[in-house]
Coordinates of C-alpha atoms and ligand atoms in Angstrom, one line a residue:
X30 CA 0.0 0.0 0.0
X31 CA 0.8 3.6 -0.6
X32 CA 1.6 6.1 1.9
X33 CA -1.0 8.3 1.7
X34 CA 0.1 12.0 1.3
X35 CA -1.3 13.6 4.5
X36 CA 0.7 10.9 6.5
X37 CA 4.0 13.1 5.4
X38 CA 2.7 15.9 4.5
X39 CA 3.2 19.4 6.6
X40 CA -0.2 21.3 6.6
X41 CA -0.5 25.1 6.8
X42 CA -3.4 26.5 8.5
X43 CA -5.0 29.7 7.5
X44 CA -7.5 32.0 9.2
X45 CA -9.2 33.5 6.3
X46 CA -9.5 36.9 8.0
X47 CA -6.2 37.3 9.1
X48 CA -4.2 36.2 5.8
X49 CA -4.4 38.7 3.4
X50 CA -6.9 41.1 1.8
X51 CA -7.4 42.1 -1.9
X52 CA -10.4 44.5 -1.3
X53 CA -8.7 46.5 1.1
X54 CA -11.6 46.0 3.6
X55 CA -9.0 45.1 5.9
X56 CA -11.0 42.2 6.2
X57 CA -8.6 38.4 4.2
X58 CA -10.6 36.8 1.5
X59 CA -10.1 34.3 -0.5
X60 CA -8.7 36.2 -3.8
X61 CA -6.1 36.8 -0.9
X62 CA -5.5 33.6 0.0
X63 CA -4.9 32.9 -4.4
X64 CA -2.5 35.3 -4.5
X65 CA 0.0 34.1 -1.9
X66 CA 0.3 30.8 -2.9
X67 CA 3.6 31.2 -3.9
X68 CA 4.8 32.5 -0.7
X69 CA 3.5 29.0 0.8
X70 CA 4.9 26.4 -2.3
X71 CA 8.2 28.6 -1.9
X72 CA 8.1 27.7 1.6
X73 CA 7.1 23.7 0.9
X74 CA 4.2 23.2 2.5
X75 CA 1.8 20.1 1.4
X76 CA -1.4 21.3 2.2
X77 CA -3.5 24.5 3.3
X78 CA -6.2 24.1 6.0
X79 CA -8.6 27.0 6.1
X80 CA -10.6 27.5 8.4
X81 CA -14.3 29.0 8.2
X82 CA -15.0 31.1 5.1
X83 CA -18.9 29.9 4.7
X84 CA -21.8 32.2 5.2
X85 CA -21.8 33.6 8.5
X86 CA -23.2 36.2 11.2
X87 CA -19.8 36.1 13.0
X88 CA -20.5 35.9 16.6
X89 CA -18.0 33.4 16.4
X90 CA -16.0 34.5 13.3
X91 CA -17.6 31.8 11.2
X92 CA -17.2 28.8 13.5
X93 CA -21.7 29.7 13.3
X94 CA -22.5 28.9 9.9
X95 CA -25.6 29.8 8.3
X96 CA -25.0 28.0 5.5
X97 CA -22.2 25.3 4.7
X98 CA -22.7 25.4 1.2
X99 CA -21.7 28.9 0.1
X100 CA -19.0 31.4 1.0
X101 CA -19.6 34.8 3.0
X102 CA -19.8 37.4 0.8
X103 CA -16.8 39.2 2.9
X104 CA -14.3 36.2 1.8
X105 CA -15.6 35.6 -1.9
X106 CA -17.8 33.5 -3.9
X107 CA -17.7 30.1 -5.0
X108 CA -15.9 30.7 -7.8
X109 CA -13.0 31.9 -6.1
X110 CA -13.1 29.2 -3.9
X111 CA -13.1 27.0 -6.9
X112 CA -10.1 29.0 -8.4
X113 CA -8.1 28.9 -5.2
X114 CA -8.5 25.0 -5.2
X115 CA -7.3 24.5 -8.9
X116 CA -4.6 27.0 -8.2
X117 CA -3.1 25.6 -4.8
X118 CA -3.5 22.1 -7.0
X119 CA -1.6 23.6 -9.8
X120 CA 1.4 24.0 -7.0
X121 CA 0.9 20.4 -5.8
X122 CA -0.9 21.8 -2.4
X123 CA -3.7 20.1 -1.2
X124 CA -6.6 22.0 0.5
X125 CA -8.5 21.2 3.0
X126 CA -11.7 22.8 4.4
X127 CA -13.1 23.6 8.4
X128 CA -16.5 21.4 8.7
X129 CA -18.5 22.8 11.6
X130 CA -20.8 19.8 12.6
X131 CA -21.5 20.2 16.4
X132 CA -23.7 23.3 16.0
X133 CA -24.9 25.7 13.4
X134 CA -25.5 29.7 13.5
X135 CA -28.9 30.3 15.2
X136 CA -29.5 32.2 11.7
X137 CA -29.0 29.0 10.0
X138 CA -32.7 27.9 8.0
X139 CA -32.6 25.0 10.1
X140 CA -32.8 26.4 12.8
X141 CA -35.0 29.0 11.7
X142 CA -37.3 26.7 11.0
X143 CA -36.9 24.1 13.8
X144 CA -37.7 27.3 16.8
X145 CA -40.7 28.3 15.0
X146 CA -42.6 26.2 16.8
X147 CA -42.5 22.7 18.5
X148 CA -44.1 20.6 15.8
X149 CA -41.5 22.1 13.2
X150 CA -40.3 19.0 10.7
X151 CA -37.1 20.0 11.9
X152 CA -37.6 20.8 15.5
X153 CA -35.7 17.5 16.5
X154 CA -32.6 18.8 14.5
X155 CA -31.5 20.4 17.7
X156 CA -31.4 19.6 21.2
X157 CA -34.8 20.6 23.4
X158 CA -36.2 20.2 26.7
X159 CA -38.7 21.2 29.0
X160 CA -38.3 23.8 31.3
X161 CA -37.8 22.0 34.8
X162 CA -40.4 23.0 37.7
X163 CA -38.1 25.4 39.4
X164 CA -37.2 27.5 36.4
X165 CA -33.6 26.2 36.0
X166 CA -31.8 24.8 32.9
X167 CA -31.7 21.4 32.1
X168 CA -28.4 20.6 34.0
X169 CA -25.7 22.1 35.0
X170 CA -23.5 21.9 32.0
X171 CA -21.0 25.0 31.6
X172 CA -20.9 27.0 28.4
X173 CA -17.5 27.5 26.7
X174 CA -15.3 31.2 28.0
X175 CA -17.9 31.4 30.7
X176 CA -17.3 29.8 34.2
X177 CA -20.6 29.6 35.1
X178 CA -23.4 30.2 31.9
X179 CA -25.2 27.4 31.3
X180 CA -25.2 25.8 27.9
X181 CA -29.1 26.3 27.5
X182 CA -31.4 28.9 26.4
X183 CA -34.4 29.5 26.8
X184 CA -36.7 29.9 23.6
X185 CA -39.3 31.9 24.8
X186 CA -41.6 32.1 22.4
X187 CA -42.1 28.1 22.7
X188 CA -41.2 27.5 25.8
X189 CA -38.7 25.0 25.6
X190 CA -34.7 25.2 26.1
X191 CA -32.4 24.4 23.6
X192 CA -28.1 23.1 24.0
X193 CA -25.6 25.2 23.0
X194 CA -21.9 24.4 24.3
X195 CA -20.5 27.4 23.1
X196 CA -22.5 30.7 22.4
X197 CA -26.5 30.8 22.6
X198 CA -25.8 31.6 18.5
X199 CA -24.4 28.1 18.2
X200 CA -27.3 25.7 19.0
X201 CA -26.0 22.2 18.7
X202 CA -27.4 19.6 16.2
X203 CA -28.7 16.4 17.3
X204 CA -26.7 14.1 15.9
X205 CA -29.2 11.2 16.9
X206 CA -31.2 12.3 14.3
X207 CA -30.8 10.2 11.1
X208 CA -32.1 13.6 9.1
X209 CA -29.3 15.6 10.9
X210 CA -26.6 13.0 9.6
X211 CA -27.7 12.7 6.2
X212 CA -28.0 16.7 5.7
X213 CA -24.5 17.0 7.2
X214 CA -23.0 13.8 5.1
X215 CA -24.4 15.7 1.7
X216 CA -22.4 18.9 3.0
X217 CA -19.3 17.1 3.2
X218 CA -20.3 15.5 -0.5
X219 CA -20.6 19.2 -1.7
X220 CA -16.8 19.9 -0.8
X221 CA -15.4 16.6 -2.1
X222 CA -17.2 17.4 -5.1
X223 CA -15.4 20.6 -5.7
X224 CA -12.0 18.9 -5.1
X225 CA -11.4 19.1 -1.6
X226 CA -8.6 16.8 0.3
X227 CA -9.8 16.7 3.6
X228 CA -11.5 18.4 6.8
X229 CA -10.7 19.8 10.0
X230 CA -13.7 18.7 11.7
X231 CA -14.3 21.3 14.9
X232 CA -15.0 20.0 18.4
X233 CA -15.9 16.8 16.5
X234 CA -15.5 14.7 19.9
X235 CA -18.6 16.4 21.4
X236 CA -21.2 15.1 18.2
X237 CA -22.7 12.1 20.4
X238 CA -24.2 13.2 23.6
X239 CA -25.5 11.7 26.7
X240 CA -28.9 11.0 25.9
X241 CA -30.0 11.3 29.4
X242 CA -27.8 14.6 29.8
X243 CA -26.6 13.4 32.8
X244 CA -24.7 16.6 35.1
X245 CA -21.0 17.1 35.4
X246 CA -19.2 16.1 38.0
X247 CA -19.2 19.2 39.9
X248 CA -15.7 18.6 41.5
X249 CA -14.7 19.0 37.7
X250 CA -16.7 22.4 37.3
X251 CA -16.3 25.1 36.1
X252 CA -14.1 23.3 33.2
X253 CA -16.9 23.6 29.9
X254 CA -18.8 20.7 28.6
X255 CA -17.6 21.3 25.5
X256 CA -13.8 19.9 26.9
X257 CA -15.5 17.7 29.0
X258 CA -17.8 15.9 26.4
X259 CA -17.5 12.1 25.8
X260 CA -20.3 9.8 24.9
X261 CA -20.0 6.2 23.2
X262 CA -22.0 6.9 20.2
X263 CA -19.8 9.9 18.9
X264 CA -17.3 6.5 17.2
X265 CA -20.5 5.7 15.4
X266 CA -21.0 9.2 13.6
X267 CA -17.2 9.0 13.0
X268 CA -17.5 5.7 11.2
X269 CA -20.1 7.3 9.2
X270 CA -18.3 10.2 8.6
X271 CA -15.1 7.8 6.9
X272 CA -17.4 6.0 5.1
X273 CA -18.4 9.2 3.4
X274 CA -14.7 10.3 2.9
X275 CA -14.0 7.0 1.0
X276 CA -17.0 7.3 -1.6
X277 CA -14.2 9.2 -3.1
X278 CA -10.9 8.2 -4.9
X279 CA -7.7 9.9 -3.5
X280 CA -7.2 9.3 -0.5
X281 CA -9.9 11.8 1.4
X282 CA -8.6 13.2 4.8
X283 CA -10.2 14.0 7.9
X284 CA -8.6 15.8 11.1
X285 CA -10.6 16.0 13.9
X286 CA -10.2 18.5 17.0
X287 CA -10.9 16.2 20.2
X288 CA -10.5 18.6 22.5
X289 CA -10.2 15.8 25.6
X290 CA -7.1 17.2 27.3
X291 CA -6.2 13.0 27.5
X292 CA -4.1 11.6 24.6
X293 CA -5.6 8.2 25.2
X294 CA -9.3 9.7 25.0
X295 CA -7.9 11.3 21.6
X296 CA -6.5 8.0 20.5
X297 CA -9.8 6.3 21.0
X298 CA -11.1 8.7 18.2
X299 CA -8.8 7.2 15.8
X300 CA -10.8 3.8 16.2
X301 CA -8.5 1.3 15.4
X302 CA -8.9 2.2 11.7
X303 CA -12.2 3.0 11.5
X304 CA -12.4 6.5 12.9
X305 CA -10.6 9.3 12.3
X306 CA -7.6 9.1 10.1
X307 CA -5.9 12.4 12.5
X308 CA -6.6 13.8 15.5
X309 CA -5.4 16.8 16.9
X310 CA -3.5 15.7 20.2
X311 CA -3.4 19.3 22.7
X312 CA -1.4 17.9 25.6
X313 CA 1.8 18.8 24.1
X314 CA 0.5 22.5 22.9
X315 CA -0.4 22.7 26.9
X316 CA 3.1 21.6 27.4
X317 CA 5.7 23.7 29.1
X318 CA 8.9 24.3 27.1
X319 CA 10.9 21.7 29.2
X320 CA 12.8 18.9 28.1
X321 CA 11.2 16.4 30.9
X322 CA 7.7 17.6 30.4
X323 CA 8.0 16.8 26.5
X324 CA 9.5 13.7 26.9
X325 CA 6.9 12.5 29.0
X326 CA 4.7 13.7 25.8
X327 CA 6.5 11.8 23.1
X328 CA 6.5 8.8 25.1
X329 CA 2.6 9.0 25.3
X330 CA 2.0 9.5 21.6
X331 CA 4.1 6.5 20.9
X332 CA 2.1 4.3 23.7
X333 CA -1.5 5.4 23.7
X334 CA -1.3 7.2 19.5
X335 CA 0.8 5.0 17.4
X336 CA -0.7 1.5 18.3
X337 CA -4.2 3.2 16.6
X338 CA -2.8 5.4 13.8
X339 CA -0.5 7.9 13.0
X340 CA 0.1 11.0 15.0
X341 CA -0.4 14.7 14.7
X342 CA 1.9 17.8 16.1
X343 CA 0.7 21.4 16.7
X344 CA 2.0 24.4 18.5
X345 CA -0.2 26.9 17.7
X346 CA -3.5 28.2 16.1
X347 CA -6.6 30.1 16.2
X348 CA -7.8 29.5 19.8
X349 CA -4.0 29.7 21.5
X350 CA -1.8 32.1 22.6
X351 CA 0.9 31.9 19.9
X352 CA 3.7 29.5 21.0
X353 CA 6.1 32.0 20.1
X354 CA 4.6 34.2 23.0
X355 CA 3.8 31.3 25.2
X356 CA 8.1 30.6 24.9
X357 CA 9.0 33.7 25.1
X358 CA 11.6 34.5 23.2
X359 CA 12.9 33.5 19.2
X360 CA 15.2 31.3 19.5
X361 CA 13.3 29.1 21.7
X362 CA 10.8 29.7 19.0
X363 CA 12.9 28.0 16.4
X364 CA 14.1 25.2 18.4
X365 CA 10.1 24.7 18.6
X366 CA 10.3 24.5 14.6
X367 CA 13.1 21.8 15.0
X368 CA 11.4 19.9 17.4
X369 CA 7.8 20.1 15.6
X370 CA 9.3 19.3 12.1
X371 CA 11.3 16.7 13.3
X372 CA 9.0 14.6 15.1
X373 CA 6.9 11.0 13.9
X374 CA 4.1 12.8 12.5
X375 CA 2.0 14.8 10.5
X376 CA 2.5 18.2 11.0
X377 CA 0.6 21.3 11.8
X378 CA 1.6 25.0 11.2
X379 CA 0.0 28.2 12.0
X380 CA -0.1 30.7 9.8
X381 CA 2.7 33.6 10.9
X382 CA 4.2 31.0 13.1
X383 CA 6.9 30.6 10.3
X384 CA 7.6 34.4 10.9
X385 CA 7.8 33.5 14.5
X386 CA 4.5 36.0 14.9
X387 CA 3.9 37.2 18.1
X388 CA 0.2 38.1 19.7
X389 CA -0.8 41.7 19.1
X390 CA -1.3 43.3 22.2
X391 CA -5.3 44.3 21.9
X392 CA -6.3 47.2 23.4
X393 CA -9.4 46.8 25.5
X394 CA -11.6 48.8 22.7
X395 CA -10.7 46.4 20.2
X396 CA -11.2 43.2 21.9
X397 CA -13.8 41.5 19.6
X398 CA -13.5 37.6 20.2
X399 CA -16.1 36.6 23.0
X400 CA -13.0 34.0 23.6
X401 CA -10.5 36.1 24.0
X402 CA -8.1 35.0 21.0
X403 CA -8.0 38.0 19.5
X404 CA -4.2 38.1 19.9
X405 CA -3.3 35.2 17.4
X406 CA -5.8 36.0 15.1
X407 CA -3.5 39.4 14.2
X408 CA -3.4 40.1 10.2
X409 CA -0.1 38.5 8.6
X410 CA 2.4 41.2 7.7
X411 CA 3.5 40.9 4.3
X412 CA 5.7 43.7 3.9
X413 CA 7.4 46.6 5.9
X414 CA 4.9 49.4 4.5
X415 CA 2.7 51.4 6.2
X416 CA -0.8 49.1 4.9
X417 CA 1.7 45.7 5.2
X418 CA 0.2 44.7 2.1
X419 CA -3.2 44.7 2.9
X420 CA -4.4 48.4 1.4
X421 CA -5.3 49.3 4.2
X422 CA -3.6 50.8 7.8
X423 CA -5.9 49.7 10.4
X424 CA -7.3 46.2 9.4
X425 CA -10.0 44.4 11.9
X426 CA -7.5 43.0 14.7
X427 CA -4.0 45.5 15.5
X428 CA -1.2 44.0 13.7
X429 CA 1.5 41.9 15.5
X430 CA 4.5 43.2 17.4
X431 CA 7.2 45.1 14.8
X432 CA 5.1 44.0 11.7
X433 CA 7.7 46.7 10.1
X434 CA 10.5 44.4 10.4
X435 CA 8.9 41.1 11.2
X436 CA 6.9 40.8 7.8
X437 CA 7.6 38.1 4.9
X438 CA 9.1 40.3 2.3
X439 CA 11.5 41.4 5.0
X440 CA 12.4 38.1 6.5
X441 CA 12.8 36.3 3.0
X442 CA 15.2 38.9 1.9
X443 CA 17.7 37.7 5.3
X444 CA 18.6 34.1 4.6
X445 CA 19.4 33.5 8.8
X446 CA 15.2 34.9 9.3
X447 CA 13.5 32.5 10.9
X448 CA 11.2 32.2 8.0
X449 CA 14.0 30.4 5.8
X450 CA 14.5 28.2 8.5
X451 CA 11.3 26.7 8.5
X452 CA 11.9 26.5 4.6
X453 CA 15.4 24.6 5.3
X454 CA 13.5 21.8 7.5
X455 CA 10.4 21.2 5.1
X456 CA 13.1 20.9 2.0
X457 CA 14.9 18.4 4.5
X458 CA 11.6 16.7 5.6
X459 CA 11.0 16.2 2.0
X460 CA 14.0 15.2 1.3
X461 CA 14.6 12.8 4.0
X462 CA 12.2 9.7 4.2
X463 CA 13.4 9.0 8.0
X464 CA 11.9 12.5 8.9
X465 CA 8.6 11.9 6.9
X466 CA 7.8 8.6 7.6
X467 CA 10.6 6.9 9.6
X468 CA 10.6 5.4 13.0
X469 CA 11.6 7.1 16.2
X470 CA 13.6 6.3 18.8
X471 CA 14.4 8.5 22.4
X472 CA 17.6 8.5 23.1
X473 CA 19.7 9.3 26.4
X474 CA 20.7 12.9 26.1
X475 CA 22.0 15.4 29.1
X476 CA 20.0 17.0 31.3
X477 CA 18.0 19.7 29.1
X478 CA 18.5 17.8 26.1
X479 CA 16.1 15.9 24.3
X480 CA 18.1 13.5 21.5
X481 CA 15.8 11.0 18.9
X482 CA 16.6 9.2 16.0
X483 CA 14.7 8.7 13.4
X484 CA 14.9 5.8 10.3
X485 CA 13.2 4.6 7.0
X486 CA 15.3 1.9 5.9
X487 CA 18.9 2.8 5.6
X488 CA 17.9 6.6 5.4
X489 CA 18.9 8.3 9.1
X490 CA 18.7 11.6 11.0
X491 CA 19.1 12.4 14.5
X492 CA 17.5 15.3 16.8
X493 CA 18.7 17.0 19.4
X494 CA 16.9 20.1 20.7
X495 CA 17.9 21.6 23.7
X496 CA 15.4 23.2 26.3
X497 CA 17.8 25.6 28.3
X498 CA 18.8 29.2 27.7
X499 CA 22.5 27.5 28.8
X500 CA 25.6 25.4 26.2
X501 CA 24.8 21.6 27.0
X502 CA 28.0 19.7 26.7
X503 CA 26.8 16.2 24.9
X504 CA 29.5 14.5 26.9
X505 CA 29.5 10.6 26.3
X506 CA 25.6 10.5 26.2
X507 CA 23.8 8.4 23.8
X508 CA 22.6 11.5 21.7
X509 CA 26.8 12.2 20.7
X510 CA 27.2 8.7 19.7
X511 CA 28.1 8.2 15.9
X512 CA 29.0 10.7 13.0
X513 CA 27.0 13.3 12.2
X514 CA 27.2 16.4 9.7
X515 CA 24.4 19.3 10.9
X516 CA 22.0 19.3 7.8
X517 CA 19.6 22.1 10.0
X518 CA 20.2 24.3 12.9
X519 CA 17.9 26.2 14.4
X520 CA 20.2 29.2 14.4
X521 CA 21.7 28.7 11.5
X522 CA 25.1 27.6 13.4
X523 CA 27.3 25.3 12.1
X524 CA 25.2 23.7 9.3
X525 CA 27.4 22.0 7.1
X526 CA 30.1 21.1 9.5
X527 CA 30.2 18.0 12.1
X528 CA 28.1 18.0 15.4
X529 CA 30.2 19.4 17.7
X530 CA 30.7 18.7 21.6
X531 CA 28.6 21.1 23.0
X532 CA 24.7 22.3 21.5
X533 CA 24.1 26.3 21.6
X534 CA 22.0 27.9 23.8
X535 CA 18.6 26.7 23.2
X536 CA 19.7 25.6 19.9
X537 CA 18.0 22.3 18.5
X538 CA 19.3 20.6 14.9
X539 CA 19.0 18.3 12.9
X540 CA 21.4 15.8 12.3
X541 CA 22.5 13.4 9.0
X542 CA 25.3 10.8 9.1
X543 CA 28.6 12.2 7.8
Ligands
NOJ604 C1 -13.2 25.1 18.0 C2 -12.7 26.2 17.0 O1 -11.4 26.0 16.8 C3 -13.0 27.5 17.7 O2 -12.4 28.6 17.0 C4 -14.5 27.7 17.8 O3 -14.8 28.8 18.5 C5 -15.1 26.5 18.5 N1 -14.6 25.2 18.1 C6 -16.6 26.4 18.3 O4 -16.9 26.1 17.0

């Protein structure tokens, strides 16, 4: 059997509204996303995730869709969805496409129609119940950025309350319904149908629910349902959901966020082969920058992970604090790129993260998320003028820290920028079937250190990234042993050359045998 291409493949994920802007709205669209294609196959990414660009209200900046089968006017049409798609296929990049299954916009038709009254046709497409005696919600389930709203509303006009786990503009689907799952299998259909690789499926651990909607443990309150979610019958829809995927040729994709901080919870989604072919794993991305603490992560993928499928790797991305700000400083930030790029596993990127992007400092009277990740949702600087490349000065969200100097024209002219370091360990991923596809094996490293090898038949390369601010003599340790040349270094030190005796201050490289 083939390798199929998202098992190597690096994927790019882009927030439509931050990426870049051809109308000068100050708002991305898609005609943006077109024409910086060639930043990303200069840079050597596989595949482009976006996320949400479909008809929305935007309470939740698209994650409450009104309709899955057509693009918001503010990102574009379908036609220049279609264009984008046959031009990232042009540069051998796949795309793949946000499905938002859990919950649609309360201005969705659907739902429209389903609150209109109780003996709607399409009442049981979402999740009701009767008020309780007292008054109260239903349980005591916690909505999402909220410690103590519950996850129900109350419809007055019918007099019933209906789920939400994240805004009351998000009412969630009832996925028990066999109406529900065909309506939401024919979406998908839609997208393949246009050429799509794959999905990101959002919070797609929380589709089955407890049909008795039993309460949370209220020792484990005020953490939100939506993280806390976990019924049986959710493996079912997922099954479903595959067999969809493989009505069509090419090897479909479909990512799902299972956002159970547990990696063997997010293992369980993968199914034994029958579930999801990825899941986003967010341990690690909760992860300290420590050498122990991500040990103790590796070691977890490979026991609960790799016995089901193949793993994932994320730092960053639209909901988190930018792991360049959550490090601290650059340099940690590109021994991050080293350790993410080298790792068993498909692997994720933000967009800006390969300008090693801050969060923009938001002002109190711009603060428009009602999650607070405003921050990492800053617009992408694409060059040191004034507008950045976006036609205008002052688009929706502030721009990142020194967008004069941190911007892509900028760092691509400096071949020691960051950004050309993340282009030096894709070529070398690509190049090197041990890092795409090859086994891995921890090593014994000093203190600070973390050392793993990685091989594909006779094809090698060793890691060594190390955690502290401080030079780390390799001494005798395991991670010295052999002859290596540096193919990558996260600063740019010594590439070329053989490994010396002592690693850099928080400098991580990759190694191939001299
Ligand atoms: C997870 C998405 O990544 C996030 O941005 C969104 O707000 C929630 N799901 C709800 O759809």
């Amino acid at each position: 059997m083939q390798t199929p291409w998202w098992q190597t493949a690096v994927v790019y994920q882009i927030y439509p509204r931050s990426f870049a802007d051809t109308d000068a709205d100050g708002i991305g669209d898609l005609a943006g996303i077109r024409g910086r294609l060639d930043h990303l196959a200069w840079l050597g990414v596989d595949a482009i995730w976006l996320s949400p660009f479909y008809r929305s209200p935007m309470a939740d900046f698209g994650y409450d869709v009104s309709d899955y089968c057509d693009v918001d006017p503010l990102f574009g049409t379908l036609a220049d969805f279609d264009a984008l798609v046959a031009e990232a296929h042009a540069r051998d990049i796949k795309v793949i496409v946000d499905w938002v299954p859990n919950h649609t916009s309360d201005q969705h038709p659907w739902f429209q129609e389903a609150r209109s009254s109780r003996d709607s046709p399409k009442r049981d497409w979402y999740v009701w119940r009767e008020p309780t005696p007292d008054g109260k919600p239903p349980n005591n389930w916690v909505q999402t950025w909220t410690d103590d709203q519950p996850t129900w509303t109350l419809d007055e006009a019918t007099g019933q309350w209906y789920l939400h786990l994240f805004l009351p503009e998000q009412p969630d689907l009832n996925w028990r319904n066999p109406e529900v799952v065909a309506a939401m299998h024919d979406v998908l259909r839609f997208w393949l149908d246009r050429g799509v690789d794959g999905f990101r499926m959002d919070v797609l651990h929380a589709l089955g629910k407890d049909p008795d909607l039993v309460d949370d443990d209220p020792a484990l309150l005020p953490i939100p349902h939506s993280a806390l979610n976990h019924h049986e019958s959710t493996y079912e829809i997922v099954r479903g959901l595959r067999g969809v995927l493989e009505e069509y040729p090419g090897d479909r994709m479909m990512v799902g966020e299972v956002f159970l901080l547990d990696t063997a919870m997010v293992a369980s989604y993968y199914d034994g082969g029958q579930g999801l072919h990825l899941a986003f794993n967010f341990p690690p991305l909760f992860t300290r920058w420590e050498a122990g603490r991500w040990r103790h992560q590796i070691e977890e993928v490979a026991r609960e992970i790799e016995p089901q499928g193949w793993p994932s790797w994320v730092l960053s991305n639209h909901d988190q604090v930018r792991h360049r700000t959550r490090y601290g400083t650059e340099p940690r930030a590109r021994a991050a790129a080293v350790l993410l790029l080298g790792l068993k596993g498909t692997a994720f990127l933000y967009a800006g993260e390969e300008l090693g992007l801050e969060d923009a400092v938001i002002p109190e009277d711009r603060v428009v998320d009602p999650g607070g990740r405003d921050g990492c949702r800053a617009p992408i600087p694409w060059t040191g003028d004034a507008d950045h490349g976006w036609g205008v000065e002052d688009p929706w969200l502030p721009w990142p820290p020194e967008p004069e100097v941190r911007n892509a024209e900028a760092l691509r002219a400096d071949d020691a920028s960051i950004l050309h370091l993340y282009r030096r360990l894709l070529a070398e991923r690509k190049a090197a079937p041990s890092l795409a596809l090859g086994d891995q094996t921890l090593l014994d490293a000093p203190a600070g250190v973390l050392a793993w090898d990685r091989t594909s038949g006779g094809d090698r390369r060793r890691i060594l990234v190390n955690f502290t601010d401080l030079p780390v003599d390799l001494g005798a340790s395991a991670a010295a042993g052999g002859t290596w040349t540096v193919a990558v270094a996260s600063d740019g030190v010594g590439e070329g050359e053989p490994l010396a005796a002592t690693l850099g201050p928080d400098q991580a490289v990759v190694l191939r045998p001299a």
